[in-house]
Amino acid sequence: MTLIKTHHLVKTYGVGEQIVHALDDVSLTIEQGEFVAIVGASGSGKSTFMKILSGGVIPDAGSIEVMGEKFSSFTVQSAAKLGIGIMYQELRLFQHRDVLTNLFPDREMRIGPFIARKKMAEIALPVLKSIGLDVPLDRIVGEVPLSDQQLIELARVLIEKPKLLILDEPTSALNARESKRLLDLVKSLPAQGTTVLYVSHRLDEVFA
């Protein structure tokens, strides 16, 4: 079954002689359960393409189909509702807040006026276990190693149970051992029903 299909996407930046064509007539079909890599040098438009798919950037032309429904563009919120999640290259974690709070940014569960931390933990712990991350939920994120912070960022997206998970240069800040740990985890996701779109300029990672 086709999950995502893009039709002739175009995105330019600048004006006049300074126009840069970030995307020029990009069409792509991604089937459900696939593991697809997007490769290219820095500045080739990879991140722009991912941001359009996840609602962060509006294309100048073209359209996107999600499970057969066509859109000219969508917002980050509507993309999430359609089952599209993205793990950005830059960490979006609040360094001074604890792990559990970071796993539910701007969508903390509540019982009346109180934050339902127990209910949030019941949802978060199985996800953390599935990606092999053993870190106390009340630990301050800034005290956690960078490689674990990357996994917390990933868990934050996985909690939303995305149909399509976009990974934008996820190993850029990791060493070889930490990168292998993350790659081994990512390779297991399609078997769990998550389609993966992996963005990288590192061909060794793609072939791995």
Short mmCIF file of C-alpha atoms in Angstrom, two decimals:
data_model
loop_
_atom_site.label_atom_id
_atom_site.label_comp_id
_atom_site.label_asym_id
_atom_site.label_seq_id
_atom_site.Cartn_x
_atom_site.Cartn_y
_atom_site.Cartn_z
CA MET A 1 0.00 0.00 0.00
CA THR A 2 1.28 3.48 -0.88
CA LEU A 3 1.80 5.59 2.23
CA ILE A 4 3.23 8.82 0.83
CA LYS A 5 3.43 10.12 -2.73
CA THR A 6 4.83 13.52 -3.69
CA HIS A 7 4.02 15.13 -7.03
CA HIS A 8 6.41 17.64 -8.65
CA LEU A 9 7.39 19.50 -5.48
CA VAL A 10 9.14 22.82 -5.99
CA LYS A 11 10.69 25.10 -3.38
CA THR A 12 12.83 28.16 -4.01
CA TYR A 13 14.43 30.70 -1.70
CA GLY A 14 15.55 34.25 -2.46
CA VAL A 15 14.57 36.68 -5.22
CA GLY A 16 15.88 37.76 -8.60
CA GLU A 17 19.40 36.57 -9.35
CA GLN A 18 19.69 35.26 -5.80
CA ILE A 19 17.05 32.54 -6.24
CA VAL A 20 18.12 29.11 -5.01
CA HIS A 21 16.16 26.06 -6.14
CA ALA A 22 16.11 23.88 -3.03
CA LEU A 23 13.68 21.44 -4.72
CA ASP A 24 12.99 21.27 -8.44
CA ASP A 25 10.20 18.91 -9.58
CA VAL A 26 10.61 16.23 -6.90
CA SER A 27 8.30 13.20 -7.11
CA LEU A 28 8.64 10.18 -4.82
CA THR A 29 6.52 7.21 -3.80
CA ILE A 30 6.98 5.48 -0.43
CA GLU A 31 5.22 2.22 0.24
CA GLN A 32 4.03 1.20 3.69
CA GLY A 33 6.72 -0.73 5.58
CA GLU A 34 9.59 0.46 3.40
CA PHE A 35 12.94 1.78 4.59
CA VAL A 36 13.86 4.60 2.18
CA ALA A 37 17.07 6.62 2.22
CA ILE A 38 17.42 10.17 0.93
CA VAL A 39 21.09 10.92 0.24
CA GLY A 40 22.98 13.94 -0.98
CA ALA A 41 25.56 16.53 -0.09
CA SER A 42 24.88 19.39 2.30
CA GLY A 43 22.72 21.99 0.58
CA SER A 44 21.14 19.55 -1.88
CA GLY A 45 17.63 20.05 -0.47
CA LYS A 46 17.28 16.97 1.75
CA SER A 47 16.16 18.86 4.84
CA THR A 48 13.82 21.09 2.85
CA PHE A 49 12.11 18.00 1.45
CA MET A 50 11.74 16.49 4.93
CA LYS A 51 10.35 19.72 6.36
CA ILE A 52 7.73 19.86 3.59
CA LEU A 53 6.69 16.27 4.33
CA SER A 54 6.42 17.03 8.05
CA GLY A 55 4.57 20.34 7.66
CA GLY A 56 7.38 22.70 8.61
CA VAL A 57 7.80 24.23 5.14
CA ILE A 58 5.17 25.05 2.49
CA PRO A 59 6.15 24.13 -1.10
CA ASP A 60 5.83 26.68 -3.91
CA ALA A 61 4.27 24.08 -6.21
CA GLY A 62 3.32 20.42 -6.26
CA SER A 63 1.26 18.26 -3.92
CA ILE A 64 1.52 15.42 -1.42
CA GLU A 65 -0.70 12.37 -1.08
CA VAL A 66 -1.00 10.63 2.28
CA MET A 67 -2.83 7.30 2.10
CA GLY A 68 -4.51 8.51 -1.12
CA GLU A 69 -5.63 11.90 0.24
CA LYS A 70 -4.07 14.82 -1.63
CA PHE A 71 -2.75 18.01 0.02
CA SER A 72 -1.00 21.07 -1.37
CA SER A 73 0.64 21.49 2.05
CA PHE A 74 -0.05 20.94 5.72
CA THR A 75 1.04 22.17 9.11
CA VAL A 76 3.21 20.35 11.62
CA GLN A 77 0.09 19.62 13.66
CA SER A 78 -1.92 18.24 10.74
CA ALA A 79 1.09 16.20 9.56
CA ALA A 80 1.28 14.61 13.00
CA LYS A 81 -2.43 13.78 12.85
CA LEU A 82 -1.80 12.11 9.49
CA GLY A 83 0.84 9.92 11.14
CA ILE A 84 4.01 11.71 10.01
CA GLY A 85 6.67 12.15 12.68
CA ILE A 86 10.13 13.67 12.32
CA MET A 87 13.31 13.50 14.37
CA TYR A 88 15.25 16.62 13.47
CA GLN A 89 19.02 16.87 13.27
CA GLU A 90 18.98 19.47 16.04
CA LEU A 91 17.77 18.26 19.43
CA ARG A 92 14.56 19.97 20.57
CA LEU A 93 14.84 18.88 24.20
CA PHE A 94 14.45 21.17 27.21
CA GLN A 95 17.76 20.64 28.97
CA HIS A 96 16.56 21.91 32.36
CA ARG A 97 13.43 19.69 32.46
CA ASP A 98 13.11 15.99 33.24
CA VAL A 99 12.89 13.12 30.77
CA LEU A 100 9.15 12.50 31.20
CA THR A 101 8.24 16.14 30.58
CA ASN A 102 10.38 16.13 27.44
CA LEU A 103 8.55 13.09 26.11
CA PHE A 104 5.24 14.99 26.17
CA PRO A 105 6.10 18.54 25.07
CA ASP A 106 3.07 20.83 24.98
CA ARG A 107 0.76 17.82 25.36
CA GLU A 108 1.07 16.82 28.98
CA MET A 109 -1.81 14.68 30.19
CA ARG A 110 -3.87 16.07 33.03
CA ILE A 111 -6.38 14.94 35.60
CA GLY A 112 -8.22 18.12 36.44
CA PRO A 113 -5.59 20.77 37.20
CA PHE A 114 -2.88 18.17 37.88
CA ILE A 115 -0.35 16.69 35.45
CA ALA A 116 -0.99 12.93 35.15
CA ARG A 117 2.62 11.81 35.43
CA LYS A 118 1.68 8.23 36.29
CA LYS A 119 -0.41 7.88 33.13
CA MET A 120 2.32 9.50 31.05
CA ALA A 121 4.89 7.11 32.52
CA GLU A 122 2.70 4.11 31.67
CA ILE A 123 2.77 5.22 28.03
CA ALA A 124 6.44 6.21 27.96
CA LEU A 125 8.11 3.23 29.66
CA PRO A 126 7.19 0.59 27.03
CA VAL A 127 8.51 2.90 24.29
CA LEU A 128 11.77 3.49 26.15
CA LYS A 129 12.13 -0.25 26.71
CA SER A 130 11.50 -0.98 23.02
CA ILE A 131 14.44 1.21 22.02
CA GLY A 132 16.74 -0.07 24.77
CA LEU A 133 16.87 3.15 26.77
CA ASP A 134 17.11 2.74 30.54
CA VAL A 135 16.98 6.21 32.05
CA PRO A 136 14.96 7.45 35.07
CA LEU A 137 11.96 9.49 33.96
CA ASP A 138 12.64 12.10 36.65
CA ARG A 139 16.24 12.68 35.56
CA ILE A 140 17.09 16.13 34.17
CA VAL A 141 17.79 15.79 30.44
CA GLY A 142 20.88 18.00 30.63
CA GLU A 143 22.48 15.37 32.88
CA VAL A 144 21.91 12.58 30.32
CA PRO A 145 24.65 11.60 27.80
CA LEU A 146 24.17 12.97 24.30
CA SER A 147 23.59 9.53 22.78
CA ASP A 148 20.74 8.93 25.25
CA GLN A 149 19.35 12.37 24.50
CA GLN A 150 19.14 11.35 20.84
CA LEU A 151 17.12 8.30 21.87
CA ILE A 152 14.87 10.45 24.07
CA GLU A 153 14.24 12.63 21.00
CA LEU A 154 13.39 9.48 19.04
CA ALA A 155 11.13 8.16 21.80
CA ARG A 156 9.26 11.48 21.84
CA VAL A 157 8.31 10.89 18.20
CA LEU A 158 7.60 7.16 18.60
CA ILE A 159 5.15 7.81 21.45
CA GLU A 160 2.88 9.41 18.86
CA LYS A 161 2.95 6.10 16.89
CA PRO A 162 3.81 7.59 13.49
CA LYS A 163 3.04 5.70 10.29
CA LEU A 164 6.04 7.45 8.70
CA LEU A 165 9.14 8.27 10.76
CA ILE A 166 11.51 10.80 9.18
CA LEU A 167 15.07 10.83 10.53
CA ASP A 168 17.07 13.89 9.46
CA GLU A 169 20.81 13.20 9.87
CA PRO A 170 20.19 11.47 13.23
CA THR A 171 23.83 10.50 13.87
CA SER A 172 25.41 13.87 13.12
CA ALA A 173 26.46 14.46 16.74
CA LEU A 174 27.26 10.84 17.66
CA ASN A 175 30.48 8.83 17.68
CA ALA A 176 30.84 5.51 15.83
CA ARG A 177 29.64 3.32 18.72
CA GLU A 178 26.64 5.54 19.47
CA SER A 179 25.77 5.73 15.76
CA LYS A 180 25.76 1.94 15.47
CA ARG A 181 23.43 1.70 18.46
CA LEU A 182 20.98 4.11 16.86
CA LEU A 183 21.22 2.48 13.44
CA ASP A 184 20.58 -0.99 14.86
CA LEU A 185 17.45 0.37 16.51
CA VAL A 186 16.22 2.16 13.39
CA LYS A 187 16.67 -0.96 11.25
CA SER A 188 14.20 -2.79 13.48
CA LEU A 189 11.39 -0.24 13.08
CA PRO A 190 9.88 -1.40 9.75
CA ALA A 191 9.31 -4.84 11.26
CA GLN A 192 7.27 -3.08 13.96
CA GLY A 193 5.07 -1.42 11.34
CA THR A 194 6.82 1.94 11.04
CA THR A 195 7.86 3.16 7.59
CA VAL A 196 11.24 4.93 7.77
CA LEU A 197 12.58 7.77 5.67
CA TYR A 198 16.27 8.15 6.50
CA VAL A 199 18.12 11.30 5.49
CA SER A 200 21.91 11.27 5.43
CA HIS A 201 25.01 12.28 3.52
CA ARG A 202 26.90 9.29 4.96
CA LEU A 203 26.78 6.46 2.46
CA ASP A 204 28.25 3.94 4.91
CA GLU A 205 25.20 4.43 7.14
CA VAL A 206 22.81 4.08 4.21
CA PHE A 207 24.34 0.81 3.03
CA ALA A 208 24.45 -0.49 6.61
#
